[in-house]
Amino acid sequence: MPDAPHEILHDALVRAASAAAGAPVPRVEITPPARPEHGDLATPVALGLAKVAKRPPRQIADEVVAALRGDPAVAELVDGAEVAGPGFINLRMSPAWYARIVSGVVAAGAGHGRGGAQRPEAVLVEFVSVNPTGPPHVGHARQAALGDSIARILAFAGHRVTREYYVNDYGRQMELFGESVAARYAQLLGEDARVPEDGYRGDYVSDVAAILHVEVGERYAGRAGRLDADGRGFFARRGGELMLDAIFAELEAFRVHFDVVSHETPLHVSGDVERRLDELTAAGHTYVDEGALWFRSSAFGDEKDRVLRRANGVTTYLAADVAYHLDKAERMGDRMIDILGADHHGYIGRLKAVLAASDHDPDRLEVLIVQLVSLLEDGEARRMSKRAGTLVTLGELVRDIGVDAARFFLVERSSDTTMDLDIGLAREQSQENPVYYVQYAHARCCALQRKAAEAGVDVAASVATPGDVGGDERALVARLAEWPAVAAEAAARRAPHRVVAYLKDLSREFHAFYHRSQVVDAPPAERAFRLGIVAATRAVIGTGLDLIAVEAPERM
RNA sequence: GCGCCCGUAGCUCAGCCGGAUAGAGCGGCGGACUUCUAAUCCGCGGGUCGCAGGUUCGAAUCCUGCCGGGCGCGCCA
């Protein structure tokens, strides 16, 4: 939109600042001031220019203001401009400015703020990736909420996003899981069998065993305790499949879908892992020490070297990750984002080293570390252990407080802050949860539109210029205008919590506006203006909630 | 010991690629429903931005050191 009011203002300020500085000024920062008495918009441009021009900031500001006042392009938009403090330029905007901002947002609707990425990329986001040996717990719930929200925010910004889940369905942990399932299966048949010492003991293991019992009847009767390779393989493989089905079912209920599911096993079976190790060796990035094959990752910034194949010939977890990440690097476009729990942060160095050693730019890989969720139950720490089966699962959390509250809560805080989640409190305070505050604002917008329609007012009529614009309206419209910057920033920083913070701010300003301004019964010009504000607010809240996969109800 | 994250109001946290008098929610106290949804609003109280230096017109924000908390530091995954 070439005549977008912000651009007109910005260009005018650039002209004025360039004239005052006597040199081209490429761009000018325009922000809403912290205090309303400082006007509607402000710019510190003179402060920055003072350094280069070697003149007092206030003097420069005076010249900028004079130039701005004489600029016909902004005469209709700016009601007043003055210099304040150390050299800030404070602007008071006109009703026409506000009407144009609002009508711009209304016209854009759900597209307002879309496409803010400076350089669109193909991005592969890998997240959750929990082993199919048990259900996702609360920590995974945070990663799921964050990963999915980041994917949505990146897509909104204009990136081409792929969501991927990597299944570690290979190795010792899967064998243990298979043995655990086999033991429960045997117990179902009345046989004397025990779950291995370091096996999995959660109730879900029995659930899997029960399904297997239905599927295969008594085929493995009498030998579940001492299975041959075929039998062990069956319980691990089929048990893992069922577990994975359950995991994806819980994630779907949590509104998280994946475009690609990659498995570890094929990487081994196809020889991919061995081939990658050979390539690293051929390139001189490995060595043998005490019978083990080492990756010289410290040559690529890692803290120390890592074992790829143990002395006993078995490859490590990292070996599979070499194959997996190189595969991703080759099949994907521009960027890979791995979302990992804080207990995996030591992995960053070696993963980047894998890429660097294979002539990939390690900066293509971003590892986002999500700090842990500590669970409390009525103020007391609740220890979790997957093997003991004492964890709180994503499914239990959702059943407890609902998808909307859980998703909102889990992305409300920055991913690099540890989070205390008191289950008892979350349950009791569900009515106090800020998610309802935001949803209520959306529902109120819808109610106003219904009311207006009932009164015979054309809700879709064009936005009119009001005689005057009140303080609540100025704050609210400024907030609506800020949305594209917030959405772009949230994408660039992979920070969904910025969307949440924005939605809470926007909702607060809307509620205040609602209480102090009549909409349906206002005079025609004000009514059309305010209905525009309502439509714009509804659209932006709806968009923002969608980016964190929280519903935007029309009634509450 | 080394690495990453955190330390801001009683509690939970925003703000952090430098800008005006540091914000919100919750909790506390006091108000507002004959009027478009009170899951709401308005008002009051609440701070050595962990500590100490440094950088500069200006630091919660950048740099250094220290203190406190979390998580890592396997031929586990």
XYZ file of C-alpha atoms (C1' of nucleotides) in Angstrom:
633
model
C 0.000 0.000 0.000
C 1.915 3.060 -1.219
C -0.283 5.502 0.665
C -0.128 3.715 3.991
C -0.166 6.457 6.631
C 2.854 5.113 8.467
C 4.919 5.255 5.311
C 3.797 8.780 4.538
C 4.796 9.870 8.018
C 8.061 7.987 7.923
C 9.022 9.429 4.545
C 8.191 12.924 5.731
C 10.362 12.452 8.801
C 13.183 11.136 6.650
C 12.981 14.250 4.480
C 12.884 16.541 7.497
C 15.693 14.744 9.309
C 17.897 14.639 6.224
C 17.440 18.370 5.729
C 18.254 19.117 9.356
C 21.267 16.827 9.403
C 22.550 17.990 6.050
C 23.034 14.358 5.070
C 20.776 11.515 3.974
C 19.034 9.741 6.831
C 17.924 6.290 5.601
C 15.315 5.493 8.218
C 13.718 7.009 11.272
C 12.532 5.153 14.336
C 8.932 5.936 15.256
C 7.548 4.519 18.490
C 4.576 5.097 20.728
C 5.899 6.968 23.775
C 5.703 5.340 27.170
C 3.548 8.119 28.549
C 0.386 9.402 26.891
C 1.169 13.040 27.722
C 4.118 12.685 25.361
C 1.732 12.421 22.482
C 0.685 9.627 20.158
C 3.979 8.905 18.454
C 7.530 9.957 19.127
C 10.919 9.752 17.505
C 14.376 10.011 19.039
C 15.885 10.732 15.623
C 17.430 14.035 16.709
C 19.244 12.295 19.571
C 20.925 9.933 17.202
C 21.744 12.693 14.716
C 23.384 14.827 17.383
C 26.391 12.527 17.413
C 27.032 12.711 13.671
C 26.100 16.341 13.184
C 27.973 17.419 16.327
C 25.166 19.768 17.259
C 22.809 19.887 20.237
C 19.937 17.402 19.818
C 17.276 19.957 20.675
C 18.470 22.298 17.945
C 18.237 19.513 15.384
C 14.830 18.539 16.702
C 13.576 22.101 16.280
C 14.592 22.064 12.634
C 12.984 18.698 12.022
C 9.749 19.921 13.554
C 9.822 23.079 11.432
C 10.351 21.051 8.272
C 7.595 18.662 9.234
C 5.124 21.481 9.836
C 5.799 22.810 6.355
C 5.334 19.428 4.678
C 1.953 19.266 2.930
C 2.109 15.474 2.717
C 1.479 15.131 6.434
C -0.625 18.236 7.084
C -3.798 16.179 7.256
C -2.274 13.484 9.473
C -0.375 15.397 12.136
C -2.186 17.736 14.524
C 0.847 18.790 16.476
C 4.596 18.298 16.764
C 6.823 19.496 19.539
C 10.258 18.979 21.004
C 10.514 17.644 24.522
C 13.040 16.346 27.002
C 16.572 15.884 25.687
C 15.377 16.165 22.078
C 12.502 13.801 21.515
C 9.970 14.852 18.914
C 6.442 14.152 20.077
C 3.615 13.965 17.571
C -0.079 14.293 18.097
C -1.967 12.557 15.327
C -5.229 13.678 13.740
C -8.599 11.902 13.580
C -7.929 11.348 9.872
C -4.730 9.485 10.770
C -6.640 7.200 13.106
C -9.415 6.583 10.620
C -6.897 5.622 7.961
C -5.022 3.293 10.292
C -8.230 1.547 11.296
C -9.555 1.185 7.793
C -6.197 -0.210 6.731
C -6.366 -2.908 9.389
C -9.995 -3.697 8.610
C -9.232 -4.009 4.906
C -6.314 -6.337 5.587
C -8.331 -8.382 8.082
C -6.653 -11.670 8.904
C -3.837 -10.673 6.573
C -2.847 -7.714 8.746
C 0.753 -8.314 9.786
C 1.251 -11.261 7.452
C 4.470 -11.653 5.462
C 6.739 -9.680 7.759
C 9.842 -11.766 7.074
C 12.605 -9.710 5.522
C 13.898 -12.713 3.635
C 11.507 -15.671 3.322
C 13.199 -19.015 3.871
C 12.413 -22.706 3.736
C 12.519 -23.722 7.377
C 12.403 -27.206 8.844
C 11.305 -27.215 12.458
C 11.975 -30.434 14.340
C 10.415 -30.742 17.750
C 9.108 -33.071 20.467
C 10.697 -36.194 18.896
C 10.043 -38.213 22.031
C 11.142 -41.851 21.939
C 8.242 -44.273 21.489
C 8.944 -45.799 24.870
C 6.410 -43.730 26.746
C 3.970 -40.853 26.477
C 5.082 -37.207 26.184
C 5.258 -35.489 29.544
C 4.761 -31.885 30.553
C 8.212 -30.833 29.366
C 7.395 -32.206 25.929
C 4.088 -30.374 26.112
C 6.013 -27.124 26.417
C 8.226 -28.084 23.503
C 5.198 -29.093 21.465
C 3.365 -25.845 22.179
C 6.469 -23.802 21.429
C 7.486 -25.724 18.338
C 4.058 -25.651 16.781
C 3.535 -21.979 17.629
C 6.918 -21.068 16.186
C 6.031 -22.975 13.034
C 2.750 -21.070 12.766
C 4.431 -17.724 13.428
C 7.151 -18.395 10.857
C 4.576 -19.395 8.265
C 2.585 -16.239 9.009
C 5.748 -14.208 8.491
C 6.068 -15.697 5.035
C 8.452 -18.603 5.519
C 7.863 -22.018 4.026
C 7.681 -24.261 7.068
C 7.949 -28.017 7.489
C 7.192 -29.604 10.843
C 9.170 -32.741 11.468
C 9.223 -35.448 14.133
C 12.218 -37.754 14.506
C 11.499 -41.162 15.996
C 14.306 -42.854 17.917
C 12.919 -46.318 17.336
C 16.265 -48.098 17.488
C 18.696 -49.269 20.086
C 18.857 -50.329 23.691
C 15.954 -48.249 24.991
C 13.589 -49.767 22.430
C 14.769 -53.247 23.378
C 14.116 -52.511 27.031
C 10.709 -51.205 26.175
C 9.987 -54.350 24.163
C 11.068 -56.539 27.067
C 8.886 -54.522 29.430
C 5.875 -54.966 27.167
C 6.629 -58.676 26.793
C 6.693 -59.078 30.557
C 3.297 -57.419 30.965
C 1.973 -59.556 28.137
C 3.148 -62.689 29.887
C 1.546 -61.518 33.107
C -1.740 -61.121 31.248
C -1.474 -64.799 30.374
C -0.953 -65.578 34.039
C 2.704 -66.336 33.620
C 5.390 -65.443 36.098
C 7.362 -62.673 34.380
C 9.070 -59.565 35.617
C 9.733 -56.207 34.032
C 13.513 -55.808 33.649
C 15.348 -53.995 36.417
C 15.878 -50.863 34.324
C 12.721 -51.371 32.250
C 9.587 -49.267 31.876
C 6.951 -49.544 34.586
C 4.228 -47.074 33.683
C 0.645 -48.247 33.325
C 0.798 -47.454 29.624
C 3.131 -50.447 29.168
C 0.332 -52.690 30.343
C -2.063 -50.926 28.012
C 0.214 -51.672 25.076
C 0.571 -55.283 26.229
C -3.206 -55.655 26.388
C -3.575 -54.469 22.802
C -0.856 -56.860 21.679
C -2.665 -59.642 23.476
C -5.751 -58.883 21.433
C -3.696 -58.742 18.236
C -1.673 -61.946 18.622
C -3.571 -63.910 21.231
C -1.338 -66.499 22.858
C 1.228 -66.784 20.069
C 4.028 -65.957 22.481
C 2.612 -67.873 25.420
C 5.101 -69.664 27.596
C 8.156 -67.903 26.196
C 7.650 -64.232 26.830
C 10.197 -64.432 29.621
C 12.899 -65.884 27.364
C 12.113 -64.706 23.855
C 14.227 -65.401 20.833
C 15.380 -62.548 18.626
C 12.206 -62.710 16.558
C 9.964 -62.418 19.578
C 11.947 -59.579 21.117
C 11.849 -57.777 17.822
C 8.100 -58.179 17.650
C 7.362 -56.716 21.055
C 9.766 -53.820 20.540
C 8.620 -53.045 17.011
C 4.863 -53.468 17.353
C 4.885 -52.045 20.876
C 6.745 -49.004 19.607
C 4.250 -48.547 16.773
C 1.331 -48.590 19.164
C 3.131 -46.218 21.487
C 3.832 -43.866 18.619
C 0.171 -43.955 17.594
C -0.749 -42.954 21.125
C 1.823 -40.151 21.131
C 0.528 -38.701 17.891
C -3.043 -39.000 19.122
C -2.170 -36.903 22.161
C -0.322 -34.382 20.009
C -3.243 -34.131 17.585
C -5.553 -33.444 20.508
C -3.077 -30.737 21.465
C -3.494 -29.286 17.944
C -0.007 -30.253 16.873
C 0.490 -31.922 13.488
C 3.632 -32.971 11.683
C 4.326 -32.838 7.968
C 7.168 -35.349 8.081
C 7.891 -38.225 10.441
C 11.424 -39.591 10.189
C 12.485 -42.860 11.757
C 15.911 -43.798 13.023
C 15.779 -47.490 12.114
C 15.896 -47.005 8.323
C 19.033 -44.926 8.711
C 20.756 -48.006 10.110
C 19.109 -50.590 7.878
C 19.841 -48.699 4.673
C 23.511 -48.348 5.561
C 23.198 -44.584 5.727
C 24.803 -44.385 9.139
C 27.811 -46.442 8.060
C 28.157 -44.470 4.855
C 28.212 -41.174 6.757
C 30.820 -42.494 9.168
C 32.923 -43.619 6.213
C 32.640 -40.181 4.650
C 33.709 -38.479 7.849
C 36.618 -40.873 8.077
C 37.588 -40.348 4.441
C 37.614 -36.613 5.082
C 39.974 -37.179 7.984
C 37.566 -36.068 10.702
C 37.706 -39.282 12.731
C 40.302 -41.374 14.543
C 40.444 -44.610 16.487
C 41.323 -44.617 20.162
C 41.124 -47.623 22.476
C 39.076 -49.486 19.923
C 36.417 -46.785 19.509
C 35.804 -44.547 16.501
C 35.929 -40.878 17.486
C 34.581 -37.803 15.705
C 37.062 -34.942 15.844
C 34.255 -32.489 16.690
C 36.535 -30.284 18.766
C 38.113 -29.183 15.474
C 34.733 -27.612 14.646
C 34.015 -25.779 17.857
C 32.701 -28.579 20.046
C 34.024 -28.822 23.603
C 35.540 -32.219 23.022
C 35.604 -35.147 20.648
C 32.726 -37.628 20.579
C 32.487 -41.361 20.120
C 30.682 -42.557 16.990
C 31.244 -46.286 17.339
C 32.038 -47.964 20.608
C 34.791 -50.493 21.093
C 32.115 -53.193 21.058
C 31.185 -52.198 17.498
C 27.823 -50.628 18.315
C 27.233 -47.140 16.954
C 26.218 -44.361 19.328
C 23.154 -42.178 19.293
C 25.277 -39.446 17.759
C 26.140 -41.651 14.777
C 22.465 -41.844 13.876
C 22.151 -38.121 14.388
C 25.000 -37.569 11.972
C 23.042 -39.411 9.319
C 19.783 -37.748 10.244
C 21.050 -34.167 10.304
C 23.046 -34.532 7.119
C 19.964 -35.955 5.470
C 17.963 -32.956 6.661
C 20.663 -30.572 5.504
C 20.645 -32.077 2.045
C 16.922 -32.373 1.519
C 15.918 -29.080 3.062
C 16.307 -25.547 1.872
C 17.633 -22.830 4.054
C 17.301 -23.455 7.726
C 16.862 -26.180 10.311
C 15.537 -25.447 13.769
C 15.884 -28.138 16.438
C 13.851 -27.605 19.556
C 15.404 -29.429 22.484
C 14.975 -29.574 26.230
C 17.508 -27.832 28.452
C 18.966 -31.194 29.438
C 20.142 -31.576 25.824
C 21.902 -28.257 25.448
C 25.266 -30.019 25.401
C 24.203 -31.313 22.007
C 24.460 -28.006 20.199
C 28.218 -28.090 19.714
C 28.391 -31.569 18.297
C 25.456 -31.123 15.917
C 26.945 -27.957 14.475
C 30.276 -29.763 14.223
C 28.601 -32.519 12.202
C 27.428 -29.970 9.653
C 30.708 -28.074 9.562
C 32.729 -31.261 9.077
C 30.522 -32.115 6.098
C 30.966 -28.721 4.442
C 27.588 -27.363 5.458
C 27.240 -23.943 7.006
C 26.650 -24.707 10.699
C 24.637 -21.521 11.031
C 21.897 -23.150 9.000
C 21.144 -25.119 12.144
C 19.524 -23.272 15.004
C 19.091 -25.135 18.251
C 16.423 -23.634 20.425
C 16.814 -24.749 24.010
C 13.619 -24.867 26.021
C 14.081 -24.618 29.757
C 12.486 -27.251 31.896
C 9.073 -27.281 33.470
C 9.102 -28.049 37.169
C 5.917 -29.624 38.305
C 4.407 -28.704 41.607
C 1.418 -30.255 43.261
C -0.134 -27.872 45.758
C 3.150 -26.095 46.317
C 5.304 -29.200 46.619
C 7.790 -30.390 44.032
C 6.630 -33.421 42.158
C 9.453 -35.578 40.882
C 8.982 -37.244 37.575
C 10.463 -40.405 36.195
C 9.432 -42.005 32.969
C 10.537 -45.474 33.926
C 8.806 -45.371 37.278
C 5.696 -44.097 35.538
C 5.214 -41.149 37.865
C 5.275 -38.477 35.182
C 2.427 -36.207 34.328
C 1.678 -36.617 30.669
C 0.649 -34.109 28.091
C -2.683 -35.915 27.892
C -3.295 -35.622 31.620
C -2.437 -31.945 31.562
C -4.871 -31.303 28.721
C -7.649 -33.242 30.424
C -6.953 -31.260 33.604
C -6.945 -27.688 32.329
C -7.992 -27.904 28.697
C -6.125 -27.358 25.434
C -6.638 -23.593 25.289
C -5.352 -22.941 28.795
C -2.469 -25.385 28.434
C -1.262 -23.995 25.127
C -1.609 -20.405 26.254
C 0.148 -21.060 29.550
C 3.028 -23.024 28.034
C 3.982 -20.331 25.544
C 3.267 -17.398 27.826
C 6.815 -17.296 29.150
C 10.053 -16.965 27.259
C 11.483 -20.366 26.334
C 14.673 -19.631 28.213
C 13.009 -19.196 31.564
C 12.364 -22.229 33.729
C 8.727 -22.581 34.521
C 6.936 -23.693 37.662
C 3.628 -25.320 36.928
C 1.465 -26.023 39.925
C -1.143 -28.447 38.734
C -3.483 -27.829 41.614
C -3.250 -24.093 41.048
C -3.658 -24.307 37.283
C -6.791 -26.337 37.842
C -8.323 -24.049 40.457
C -7.365 -20.857 38.712
C -8.577 -21.927 35.335
C -11.221 -19.199 35.520
C -8.501 -16.657 36.280
C -6.282 -17.802 33.441
C -5.348 -14.920 31.150
C -6.415 -16.995 28.175
C -10.028 -16.218 29.105
C -9.186 -12.542 29.330
C -8.057 -12.542 25.711
C -10.824 -14.818 24.499
C -13.390 -12.662 26.260
C -12.165 -9.590 24.432
C -12.662 -11.447 21.149
C -16.123 -12.622 22.170
C -17.013 -9.061 23.124
C -16.047 -7.812 19.678
C -18.327 -10.426 18.182
C -21.131 -9.457 20.552
C -20.817 -5.809 19.528
C -21.013 -6.724 15.876
C -24.090 -8.837 16.527
C -25.684 -5.998 18.476
C -24.947 -3.521 15.718
C -26.387 -5.834 13.097
C -29.537 -6.296 15.210
C -29.855 -2.519 15.394
C -29.766 -2.360 11.625
C -26.322 -0.829 11.413
C -24.137 -1.797 8.492
C -21.211 -3.459 10.271
C -19.154 -3.621 7.096
C -19.599 0.067 6.270
C -16.428 1.992 5.586
C -14.586 3.531 8.496
C -15.506 7.163 9.048
C -13.363 9.962 10.418
C -14.629 10.886 13.881
C -14.792 14.438 15.201
C -12.370 13.604 17.939
C -10.421 10.572 19.079
C -10.379 9.707 22.771
C -7.405 8.514 24.784
C -8.592 4.915 24.961
C -9.090 4.879 21.225
C -5.679 6.344 20.529
C -3.989 3.701 22.687
C -6.008 0.875 21.178
C -5.486 1.907 17.560
C -1.778 2.424 18.155
C -1.653 -1.096 19.495
C -3.450 -2.465 16.439
C -0.980 -0.671 14.210
C 1.868 -2.263 16.131
C 0.818 -5.830 15.325
C 2.851 -6.320 12.127
C 6.025 -5.320 13.967
C 5.203 -7.658 16.840
C 4.472 -10.569 14.520
C 7.691 -9.987 12.584
C 9.702 -9.727 15.786
C 8.155 -12.886 17.223
C 9.138 -14.720 14.043
C 12.657 -13.334 13.857
C 13.335 -14.196 17.471
C 11.388 -17.465 17.482
C 9.517 -16.041 20.445
C 5.814 -16.902 20.702
C 5.614 -15.307 24.138
C 5.795 -11.936 22.424
C 2.530 -12.717 20.675
C 0.970 -13.663 23.986
C 2.195 -10.522 25.739
C 0.857 -8.466 22.855
C -2.548 -10.147 22.983
C -2.823 -9.427 26.690
C -1.924 -5.760 26.126
C -4.336 -5.455 23.228
C -7.131 -7.109 25.202
C -6.576 -4.833 28.170
C -6.821 -1.770 25.981
C -9.909 -3.115 24.276
C -11.682 -3.826 27.562
C -10.892 -0.290 28.743
C -12.177 1.141 25.463
C -15.308 -0.952 25.746
C -16.159 0.391 29.163
C -15.697 4.029 28.266
C -17.045 4.208 24.745
C -20.477 3.560 23.408
C -20.297 1.828 20.069
C -23.723 0.963 18.732
C -25.444 4.030 20.168
C -22.746 6.518 19.212
C -23.317 9.254 16.579
C -22.911 7.919 13.008
C -19.325 9.031 12.360
C -18.121 7.827 15.761
C -20.130 4.656 15.413
C -18.578 3.803 12.051
C -15.127 4.594 13.412
C -15.622 2.485 16.529
C -17.147 -0.423 14.649
C -13.996 -0.298 12.572
C -11.934 -0.516 15.751
C -14.026 -3.473 16.870
C -13.617 -5.279 13.545
C -9.885 -4.608 13.564
C -9.487 -5.808 17.145
C -11.467 -8.937 16.421
C -9.316 -9.693 13.399
C -6.016 -9.165 15.187
C -6.973 -11.155 18.279
C -8.252 -13.928 16.045
C -5.010 -13.962 14.106
C -2.851 -13.863 17.222
C -4.740 -16.657 18.958
C -4.512 -18.770 15.835
C -0.724 -18.394 15.909
C -0.680 -20.144 19.275
C -3.507 -22.521 18.341
C -5.956 -21.183 20.896
C -9.614 -20.900 19.925
C -11.215 -17.497 19.419
C -14.800 -17.978 20.629
C -17.636 -15.800 19.312
C -19.564 -16.162 22.554
C -18.586 -16.891 26.126
C 36.128 -26.844 37.880
C 34.021 -25.809 32.688
C 29.635 -24.622 29.434
C 24.422 -22.857 28.646
C 19.989 -20.424 30.910
C 17.951 -17.405 34.774
C 18.182 -13.339 38.870
C 13.291 -6.907 37.718
C 7.097 -5.279 42.924
C 4.891 -10.046 48.297
C 4.314 -14.154 44.036
C 4.624 -15.381 38.552
C 6.915 -12.861 34.750
C 7.362 -8.949 30.334
C 10.825 -5.256 28.868
C 17.316 -6.609 27.112
C 20.859 -5.303 18.968
C 21.125 1.811 24.762
C 16.504 6.530 25.214
C 11.898 10.472 28.717
C 9.385 9.279 35.484
C 10.922 0.613 34.747
C 5.583 -2.375 33.266
C 1.609 -6.362 33.412
C -1.035 -10.349 35.781
C -1.984 -12.516 40.471
C -2.430 -11.367 45.651
C -3.933 -6.882 49.277
C -7.278 -2.485 50.083
C -11.471 0.639 48.126
C -15.122 1.488 44.283
C -18.484 0.417 39.404
C -23.848 -4.117 37.007
C -32.113 -0.247 35.500
C -27.468 1.082 30.138
C -23.655 -2.705 23.658
C -21.358 -9.635 27.836
C -18.999 -7.774 35.436
C -14.804 -14.208 32.574
C -14.975 -6.835 32.664
C -13.599 -1.892 34.327
C -11.706 2.291 37.682
C -8.654 3.861 41.875
C -4.803 3.061 45.923
C -0.485 0.838 47.847
C 3.882 -1.854 46.290
C 11.101 -1.469 43.303
C 19.069 -0.842 45.865
C 16.091 -3.949 37.971
C 21.314 -9.833 42.457
C 26.266 -7.049 43.867
C 30.602 -4.159 42.239
C 33.207 -1.805 38.538
C 33.510 -0.114 33.267
C 31.785 1.988 28.353
C 28.703 7.362 27.295
C 25.084 12.774 26.650
C 22.098 8.545 28.570
C 22.476 1.502 31.158
C 17.290 -3.066 33.599
C 19.431 -3.278 28.468
C 26.347 -3.431 26.263
C 31.463 -5.220 28.630
C 34.330 -7.433 32.946
C 34.408 -9.668 37.699
C 31.770 -11.687 41.717
C 27.234 -13.891 44.370
C 22.793 -17.017 44.122
C 19.494 -20.731 41.513
C 18.451 -24.363 37.320
C 20.440 -27.738 33.580
C 24.428 -30.217 31.411
C 29.631 -31.948 31.259
C 29.284 -41.069 29.438
C 32.351 -45.844 24.609
C 23.628 -43.546 27.944
C 19.588 -41.991 24.883
